[in-house]
Coordinates of C-alpha atoms in Angstrom, one line a residue:
M25 CA -33.2 -26.5 13.7
S26 CA -37.2 -25.4 13.7
E27 CA -38.9 -24.0 10.8
E28 CA -38.7 -20.5 11.6
N29 CA -34.6 -20.5 11.8
Q30 CA -34.6 -22.6 8.4
L31 CA -32.5 -20.5 5.8
K32 CA -34.2 -19.9 2.3
K33 CA -32.9 -21.7 -0.9
T34 CA -32.2 -18.9 -3.5
L35 CA -29.2 -18.5 -5.1
G36 CA -27.7 -20.3 -8.1
F37 CA -24.3 -21.1 -9.6
T38 CA -24.2 -16.9 -10.5
V39 CA -24.2 -15.7 -7.0
A40 CA -22.5 -18.0 -5.9
L41 CA -19.3 -17.6 -8.6
T42 CA -19.7 -13.8 -8.4
T43 CA -19.7 -13.9 -4.3
I44 CA -16.0 -15.6 -4.7
I45 CA -14.7 -13.1 -7.5
G46 CA -16.7 -10.4 -5.2
M47 CA -15.4 -11.4 -2.0
V48 CA -11.5 -11.9 -3.3
V49 CA -11.2 -9.3 -6.3
G50 CA -12.6 -6.7 -3.7
S51 CA -9.3 -4.2 -1.6
G52 CA -6.8 -6.5 -2.1
I53 CA -5.8 -6.0 -5.7
F54 CA -5.6 -2.7 -5.2
F55 CA -3.7 -1.6 -2.0
K56 CA -2.1 -4.5 -0.9
P57 CA 1.6 -3.8 -3.7
Y58 CA 1.7 -1.0 -1.4
A59 CA 2.5 -3.7 1.6
V60 CA 3.8 -6.5 -0.6
F61 CA 6.4 -3.8 -3.0
N62 CA 7.0 -2.3 0.6
A63 CA 8.1 -6.4 2.2
T64 CA 10.6 -6.5 -0.2
G65 CA 12.4 -2.5 0.1
G66 CA 10.6 -1.8 -3.1
A67 CA 12.4 -4.5 -5.7
P68 CA 9.8 -5.8 -7.8
G69 CA 11.6 -9.8 -8.0
V70 CA 10.9 -11.6 -4.8
G71 CA 7.5 -9.2 -4.9
M72 CA 6.5 -10.6 -8.2
I73 CA 7.5 -14.6 -6.8
A74 CA 5.1 -13.8 -3.8
W75 CA 2.0 -12.7 -5.8
V76 CA 2.6 -15.6 -8.4
L77 CA 2.8 -18.3 -5.0
A78 CA -0.2 -17.1 -3.5
A79 CA -2.4 -17.4 -6.7
L80 CA -0.7 -20.9 -6.8
L81 CA -1.5 -21.8 -3.1
S82 CA -5.1 -19.8 -2.9
L83 CA -6.0 -22.1 -6.3
A84 CA -4.5 -25.4 -4.5
G85 CA -6.8 -24.5 -1.1
A86 CA -9.4 -23.8 -3.5
L87 CA -9.3 -27.2 -5.6
T88 CA -9.2 -29.1 -2.5
A89 CA -11.7 -27.5 -0.1
A90 CA -13.9 -28.1 -3.3
E91 CA -14.6 -31.8 -2.5
I92 CA -15.4 -30.6 1.1
A93 CA -17.8 -28.2 -0.1
G94 CA -19.6 -31.0 -2.6
M95 CA -20.2 -34.1 0.4
I96 CA -21.1 -31.0 3.1
P97 CA -23.0 -28.4 1.2
K98 CA -24.2 -27.1 4.0
T99 CA -24.5 -22.9 6.2
G100 CA -21.7 -22.4 8.3
G101 CA -19.2 -23.0 5.6
M102 CA -16.1 -24.2 6.8
V103 CA -17.3 -24.3 10.6
T104 CA -19.6 -27.0 9.4
Y105 CA -16.3 -28.6 8.0
L106 CA -14.2 -29.2 10.8
H107 CA -17.4 -29.8 12.8
D108 CA -18.1 -33.1 11.6
I109 CA -15.2 -33.9 10.0
Y110 CA -13.2 -33.8 14.1
G111 CA -15.9 -32.6 16.2
P112 CA -17.8 -30.0 17.9
K113 CA -15.4 -28.5 20.0
L114 CA -12.9 -27.9 17.0
G115 CA -16.1 -27.0 14.7
F116 CA -17.1 -24.3 17.9
L117 CA -13.4 -22.8 17.9
T118 CA -13.4 -22.3 14.0
G119 CA -17.2 -20.8 14.6
W120 CA -15.5 -18.9 17.5
V121 CA -12.3 -17.6 15.6
D122 CA -14.2 -16.6 12.2
S123 CA -16.8 -14.9 13.8
T124 CA -15.1 -12.6 16.5
L125 CA -12.5 -12.1 14.2
Y126 CA -11.4 -13.0 10.9
Q127 CA -14.9 -12.5 9.3
T128 CA -15.1 -9.4 11.3
G129 CA -11.7 -8.1 11.2
S130 CA -11.8 -8.4 7.6
T131 CA -14.9 -6.6 7.1
A132 CA -13.3 -3.7 9.0
A133 CA -10.2 -4.4 7.2
I134 CA -11.9 -3.4 3.5
A135 CA -14.4 -0.7 5.5
V136 CA -11.2 1.0 6.6
V137 CA -9.7 0.7 2.8
F138 CA -13.4 2.2 1.4
G139 CA -12.7 5.0 4.3
I140 CA -9.3 5.9 2.9
Q141 CA -10.2 5.1 -0.6
G142 CA -13.9 7.7 0.0
A143 CA -12.6 10.0 2.6
S144 CA -9.4 10.3 -0.2
L145 CA -12.1 11.5 -2.9
L146 CA -14.0 14.1 -0.9
G147 CA -10.5 16.0 -0.7
F148 CA -9.7 14.8 2.9
E149 CA -5.7 14.8 4.3
P150 CA -4.7 11.9 2.9
G151 CA -4.7 8.8 5.8
A152 CA -7.0 11.5 8.4
Y153 CA -8.2 9.1 10.9
L154 CA -11.6 10.6 11.7
P155 CA -13.4 10.9 7.8
K156 CA -12.1 7.1 7.0
V157 CA -13.3 5.5 10.2
V158 CA -16.7 7.5 10.1
I159 CA -16.9 6.4 6.1
A160 CA -15.7 3.1 7.2
I161 CA -18.6 2.5 9.8
G162 CA -21.3 4.8 8.0
M163 CA -20.6 1.9 5.0
T164 CA -20.8 -1.1 6.5
G165 CA -24.2 -0.3 8.2
F166 CA -26.0 0.4 5.0
L167 CA -24.7 -2.9 3.8
A168 CA -25.9 -4.4 7.4
V169 CA -29.6 -3.0 6.4
M170 CA -29.6 -3.9 2.9
N171 CA -28.5 -7.3 3.5
N172 CA -31.2 -7.6 6.2
L173 CA -33.4 -6.9 3.5
G174 CA -33.3 -11.1 2.3
S175 CA -30.5 -12.6 0.2
K176 CA -32.0 -12.2 -3.2
T177 CA -30.6 -8.5 -2.4
S178 CA -27.3 -9.3 -1.5
G179 CA -26.6 -10.9 -5.2
I180 CA -27.8 -8.3 -7.0
I181 CA -26.1 -5.7 -5.3
Q182 CA -23.0 -8.6 -5.0
N183 CA -23.8 -8.9 -8.9
I184 CA -23.5 -5.1 -10.0
A185 CA -20.4 -4.5 -8.1
T186 CA -18.8 -7.0 -9.3
V187 CA -19.7 -5.9 -12.7
G188 CA -19.1 -2.6 -12.0
K189 CA -15.6 -3.6 -10.8
L190 CA -14.3 -5.1 -14.2
I191 CA -14.2 -2.2 -15.3
P192 CA -11.4 0.2 -13.3
L193 CA -9.7 -3.5 -13.2
I194 CA -10.1 -3.8 -17.4
T195 CA -9.1 0.1 -18.3
I196 CA -5.6 -0.4 -15.9
I197 CA -4.8 -3.0 -17.6
A198 CA -5.2 -1.9 -21.1
V199 CA -4.1 1.6 -20.6
S200 CA -1.0 0.3 -19.0
F201 CA 1.3 -1.6 -21.4
V202 CA -0.3 1.0 -24.1
K203 CA 1.2 4.3 -22.4
G204 CA 3.4 2.4 -19.7
T205 CA 6.8 3.3 -20.1
G206 CA 8.4 -0.2 -19.2
N207 CA 10.6 -1.0 -15.9
D208 CA 11.6 -4.2 -15.0
V209 CA 9.4 -6.3 -13.2
L210 CA 11.6 -9.2 -12.0
T211 CA 15.1 -7.3 -10.8
P212 CA 16.1 -7.0 -8.3
L213 CA 15.2 -9.6 -6.3
L214 CA 14.9 -7.8 -2.7
G215 CA 16.0 -4.5 -1.8
P216 CA 19.0 -4.0 0.4
D217 CA 19.8 -5.3 3.8
L218 CA 16.5 -7.3 4.1
N219 CA 16.6 -10.7 5.3
P220 CA 15.0 -12.6 2.4
A221 CA 12.9 -14.8 4.5
K222 CA 11.0 -12.4 6.6
A223 CA 11.2 -9.9 3.1
F224 CA 9.5 -13.4 1.8
S225 CA 7.3 -14.2 4.2
L226 CA 5.4 -10.7 4.8
A227 CA 5.3 -10.3 0.8
L228 CA 3.9 -14.2 0.8
L229 CA 1.0 -12.7 3.2
A230 CA 0.0 -9.6 2.6
A231 CA -0.5 -11.2 -0.5
L232 CA -2.1 -14.3 0.4
F233 CA -4.5 -11.4 1.9
A234 CA -5.3 -9.8 -1.4
F235 CA -6.7 -13.5 -2.7
D236 CA -8.7 -14.6 1.0
G237 CA -12.4 -14.8 0.6
W238 CA -13.3 -17.9 -1.2
M239 CA -13.3 -20.2 1.6
G240 CA -16.5 -17.8 2.4
V241 CA -18.7 -19.2 -0.5
G242 CA -19.5 -22.5 1.6
M243 CA -21.7 -19.7 3.8
I244 CA -24.2 -19.9 1.9
A245 CA -24.4 -23.1 1.1
G246 CA -27.6 -24.1 2.8
E247 CA -28.6 -20.9 0.4
M248 CA -28.1 -23.1 -3.0
K249 CA -30.2 -24.7 -4.7
N250 CA -28.0 -27.1 -6.1
P251 CA -24.4 -26.7 -3.7
G252 CA -23.4 -29.9 -4.9
K253 CA -22.5 -29.3 -8.5
D254 CA -22.4 -25.6 -8.6
L255 CA -20.0 -24.4 -4.8
P256 CA -16.6 -26.8 -6.2
K257 CA -17.6 -25.1 -10.1
A258 CA -17.7 -21.6 -8.5
L259 CA -14.6 -21.7 -6.3
I260 CA -12.3 -23.4 -9.8
L261 CA -13.5 -21.2 -11.6
G262 CA -13.2 -18.9 -9.8
M263 CA -9.8 -18.6 -8.0
T264 CA -8.6 -19.3 -11.7
A265 CA -10.2 -16.6 -13.2
V266 CA -8.8 -14.8 -10.1
G267 CA -5.3 -16.1 -10.0
V268 CA -4.9 -14.5 -13.7
I269 CA -5.9 -11.2 -13.0
Y270 CA -4.1 -10.3 -9.9
I271 CA -1.0 -11.0 -12.1
V272 CA -0.8 -9.7 -14.8
M273 CA -2.8 -6.2 -12.6
N274 CA 1.0 -6.4 -11.0
L275 CA 2.6 -6.5 -13.8
A276 CA -0.1 -3.7 -15.4
Y277 CA 1.1 -1.3 -12.0
L278 CA 5.5 -2.3 -12.4
W279 CA 4.7 -1.3 -15.9
V280 CA 3.6 2.6 -15.0
M281 CA 5.5 2.7 -11.7
P282 CA 8.4 1.0 -10.6
A283 CA 8.2 -1.2 -7.1
D284 CA 10.6 1.2 -5.3
Q285 CA 7.3 4.2 -5.9
L286 CA 4.6 1.5 -5.6
M287 CA 6.0 0.5 -2.1
L288 CA 5.4 4.2 -1.0
T289 CA 1.5 5.1 -2.1
E290 CA -1.4 3.5 0.3
T291 CA -3.5 3.4 -2.9
P292 CA -1.4 2.6 -5.5
A293 CA -4.3 1.7 -8.4
A294 CA -5.9 5.1 -8.2
D295 CA -1.7 6.6 -8.8
V296 CA -1.4 4.4 -11.5
S297 CA -4.3 5.5 -13.0
T298 CA -3.8 9.6 -12.4
I299 CA -0.7 8.6 -14.0
L300 CA -2.4 7.1 -17.2
F301 CA -5.3 9.2 -17.8
G302 CA -4.9 12.4 -15.7
E303 CA -6.2 13.8 -12.3
R304 CA -10.1 13.4 -14.2
G305 CA -9.4 10.2 -15.0
G306 CA -8.1 8.6 -12.0
Q307 CA -10.9 10.7 -10.0
F308 CA -13.8 8.5 -12.4
V309 CA -11.1 5.0 -12.3
S310 CA -11.0 5.7 -8.6
I311 CA -14.9 5.5 -7.8
G312 CA -14.3 2.3 -9.9
I313 CA -12.1 0.6 -7.1
L314 CA -14.7 1.7 -4.8
I315 CA -17.7 0.3 -6.7
S316 CA -15.1 -3.3 -6.6
V317 CA -14.0 -1.7 -2.1
F318 CA -17.9 -2.0 -2.1
G319 CA -17.9 -5.3 -3.7
G320 CA -16.3 -6.9 -1.1
L321 CA -17.5 -5.0 1.6
N322 CA -20.8 -6.8 1.3
G323 CA -19.6 -9.9 0.1
Y324 CA -17.5 -10.0 3.9
V325 CA -21.0 -8.3 5.8
F326 CA -23.1 -11.7 3.9
T327 CA -20.9 -14.3 4.7
A328 CA -19.8 -13.3 8.2
A329 CA -22.7 -12.9 9.4
R330 CA -23.8 -16.9 8.2
S331 CA -20.7 -17.4 10.0
T332 CA -21.9 -16.0 13.3
F333 CA -25.6 -17.9 12.7
T334 CA -24.0 -21.1 12.5
L335 CA -22.1 -20.8 15.6
A336 CA -25.4 -20.0 17.3
Q337 CA -26.7 -23.5 16.1
S338 CA -24.2 -24.7 19.2
D339 CA -26.5 -23.0 21.5
R340 CA -22.7 -22.5 23.2
I341 CA -22.3 -18.7 22.9
P342 CA -24.5 -15.8 24.6
F343 CA -26.8 -14.1 22.9
S344 CA -27.5 -17.9 20.9
K345 CA -31.4 -17.3 20.9
Q346 CA -31.4 -14.4 19.7
L347 CA -28.5 -15.3 16.7
K348 CA -30.1 -18.1 15.5
K349 CA -33.2 -16.7 14.5
V350 CA -33.9 -15.1 10.7
N351 CA -36.5 -12.6 10.3
K352 CA -39.5 -11.9 7.5
H353 CA -37.3 -12.2 4.6
G354 CA -35.6 -15.5 5.5
V355 CA -32.0 -13.6 6.8
P356 CA -29.7 -13.8 10.0
S357 CA -30.9 -10.4 10.8
N358 CA -29.3 -10.4 14.2
A359 CA -26.3 -12.2 13.3
T360 CA -25.7 -9.4 10.8
W361 CA -26.3 -7.0 13.6
F362 CA -23.7 -8.6 15.3
V363 CA -20.9 -8.5 12.2
F364 CA -21.3 -4.9 11.9
I365 CA -21.0 -3.7 15.6
V366 CA -17.9 -5.7 15.9
S367 CA -16.1 -5.0 12.8
S368 CA -16.8 -1.1 14.0
I369 CA -15.0 -1.7 16.6
Y370 CA -11.6 -3.0 14.6
C371 CA -12.6 0.1 12.1
L372 CA -11.7 2.6 14.7
T373 CA -7.7 1.0 15.0
G374 CA -7.9 2.5 11.5
Q375 CA -5.1 0.4 10.0
Y376 CA -5.7 -1.6 7.1
D377 CA -2.4 -3.9 7.5
L378 CA -2.6 -4.7 10.7
L379 CA -5.9 -6.1 10.3
T380 CA -5.3 -8.0 7.3
N381 CA -2.1 -9.7 8.7
L382 CA -3.5 -11.0 12.0
S383 CA -7.0 -12.3 10.0
T384 CA -4.7 -14.0 7.5
F385 CA -3.0 -15.6 10.3
M386 CA -5.7 -17.5 12.4
I387 CA -7.5 -18.1 9.2
W388 CA -5.1 -20.1 7.4
N389 CA -4.2 -22.7 10.7
F390 CA -8.1 -23.9 10.0
Y391 CA -7.2 -24.0 6.5
I392 CA -4.6 -26.2 7.0
L393 CA -7.1 -28.7 8.6
T394 CA -9.9 -28.4 6.1
F395 CA -7.0 -29.0 4.4
Y396 CA -5.8 -32.4 5.7
G397 CA -9.9 -33.7 6.2
V398 CA -10.1 -33.9 2.8
I399 CA -7.2 -36.6 3.4
K400 CA -9.3 -38.0 6.7
L401 CA -12.5 -37.9 5.1
R402 CA -11.1 -40.5 1.6
K403 CA -9.6 -42.3 4.9
D404 CA -12.9 -42.6 7.2
Q405 CA -15.4 -42.3 4.1
P406 CA -14.2 -44.2 1.0
D407 CA -17.5 -45.0 -0.5
A408 CA -19.4 -41.6 0.1
V409 CA -20.7 -39.4 -2.5
R410 CA -18.1 -36.8 -3.9
P411 CA -19.6 -34.6 -6.7
Y412 CA -15.9 -33.2 -6.9
K413 CA -12.9 -34.8 -6.0
V414 CA -9.6 -32.9 -6.2
P415 CA -7.4 -33.9 -9.2
L416 CA -4.1 -34.9 -8.5
Y417 CA -5.0 -36.4 -5.5
P418 CA -2.9 -36.3 -2.7
F419 CA -0.7 -33.5 -4.5
I420 CA -2.9 -31.3 -4.5
P421 CA -3.9 -31.6 -0.9
I422 CA -0.6 -31.8 0.2
V423 CA 1.3 -29.0 -1.7
A424 CA -1.9 -26.6 -0.1
I425 CA -0.7 -28.4 3.8
V426 CA 2.9 -27.4 2.9
G427 CA 2.1 -24.1 1.8
G428 CA -0.4 -23.4 4.7
L429 CA 2.5 -24.0 7.1
Y430 CA 5.1 -22.1 5.8
V431 CA 2.8 -18.9 6.2
V432 CA 1.9 -20.5 10.0
I433 CA 5.4 -21.2 10.7
S434 CA 7.4 -17.8 9.3
T435 CA 4.1 -15.2 10.7
I436 CA 5.0 -17.1 14.1
I437 CA 9.0 -16.5 13.9
T438 CA 8.2 -12.7 11.5
Q439 CA 5.4 -11.5 13.1
S440 CA 5.0 -13.3 16.6
S441 CA 3.1 -10.6 18.6
Y442 CA 0.1 -11.0 15.5
A443 CA 0.7 -14.4 16.4
L444 CA -0.1 -14.2 20.1
V445 CA -3.0 -11.7 20.2
G446 CA -4.9 -14.1 17.5
M447 CA -4.2 -17.2 19.5
A448 CA -5.5 -15.3 22.8
I449 CA -8.6 -14.5 20.9
M450 CA -9.3 -18.2 20.1
F451 CA -8.1 -19.3 23.3
I452 CA -10.6 -16.8 25.3
G453 CA -12.9 -19.2 23.1
L454 CA -12.1 -22.8 25.1
P455 CA -13.8 -21.2 28.3
V456 CA -16.5 -20.0 26.8
Y457 CA -17.0 -23.6 25.1
S458 CA -16.4 -25.6 28.3
Y459 CA -19.2 -22.7 30.4
Y460 CA -21.8 -23.8 28.0
E461 CA -20.8 -27.8 27.6
K462 CA -21.4 -28.2 31.1
K463 CA -24.4 -26.6 31.2
E464 CA -26.0 -28.4 28.5
K465 CA -24.3 -31.4 30.8
K466 CA -26.3 -30.3 33.8
K467 CA -29.3 -29.9 32.1
L468 CA -29.3 -33.2 30.5
T469 CA -28.5 -34.9 34.5
E470 CA -31.3 -32.8 35.9
S471 CA -34.0 -33.8 33.4

């Protein structure tokens, strides 16, 4: 990489930790209970089991991926990991899906949620299409501008937003158990006339998106001062904290509103806050929720640009030369604007759950390959330097792999339309890769 395209190493452990917490605790915990308990027919039992299992699978995944993150501390995260482990074609496909669907789709999903909550606070009709989409695209554009001012600026925004989001979390948890009337949080397990396997699959997929985002911190490894040491530590500490917060938070929701009411509202956290604090107090907490979503959105804009930047390094996508440039602040500026444009197109759907389910399904295919990569590297490179080793090897990597396979297979069975759309987007990347591969070979032959 030429010196003019180098990213500056300015980030430390604190930014890595707050990026993980900021991206994971962004929107899911405030909005996904609706989808989880909707899937279970308004029954709390299977919903809570889904939250606990999602926490354990995400922690197992983070513990496993942290070993590779320490071994391959480069910008690009999972794109770089799979490139180095399996070769350039799979690395390219990972970057292709990451840039065209997962990172940009997740950015759009969080932006849409920001739009929903923002439009509600401004007094628009619930679910009104135009206000939420305009707010979503406008806020994504604002954060694209701010991220182009430098990774330090992005880090400062992330730190402030992470602290800010603790306010609604702590407030709701603390007051719910004091003022809540108390509802059963385990029974009934499932609503009547539902297919248990399908209900659990849908609930788990929704909960997993709420935990998603932790892998994205690997995108900033090339800008960290000591990634081999700080990145694994941030992953493990961050995901452990998030798991505890999410489980307690859902218990707090259920203590105030039963699951059959949570399933009816797209803004469960705001509704619980209104019950606890009245309309004015609920609005204050809703502003805190907006700050949390703002932090999650900033994290995705920040890391998604690094994914596109890394993909452009392969010179196998259109406009690679432009997308791999960095500006005077050491930021991949054109890649950031690419993220804004693609995510804005996704925002036009106005559908939070559609975008999250589609992106979650696709990314877990690559997560499985990353988890298996730990086992492969242990065999292929037994003497390599590993600043961190996954504990209880190979048990934890196997748990992560089996959990990932369940997510992928059950989605193919129960939500085949999402699987087909996601796979179609991925396979479009193959002719793109082949075209540039042949072009490169022809250039080498002619020279």
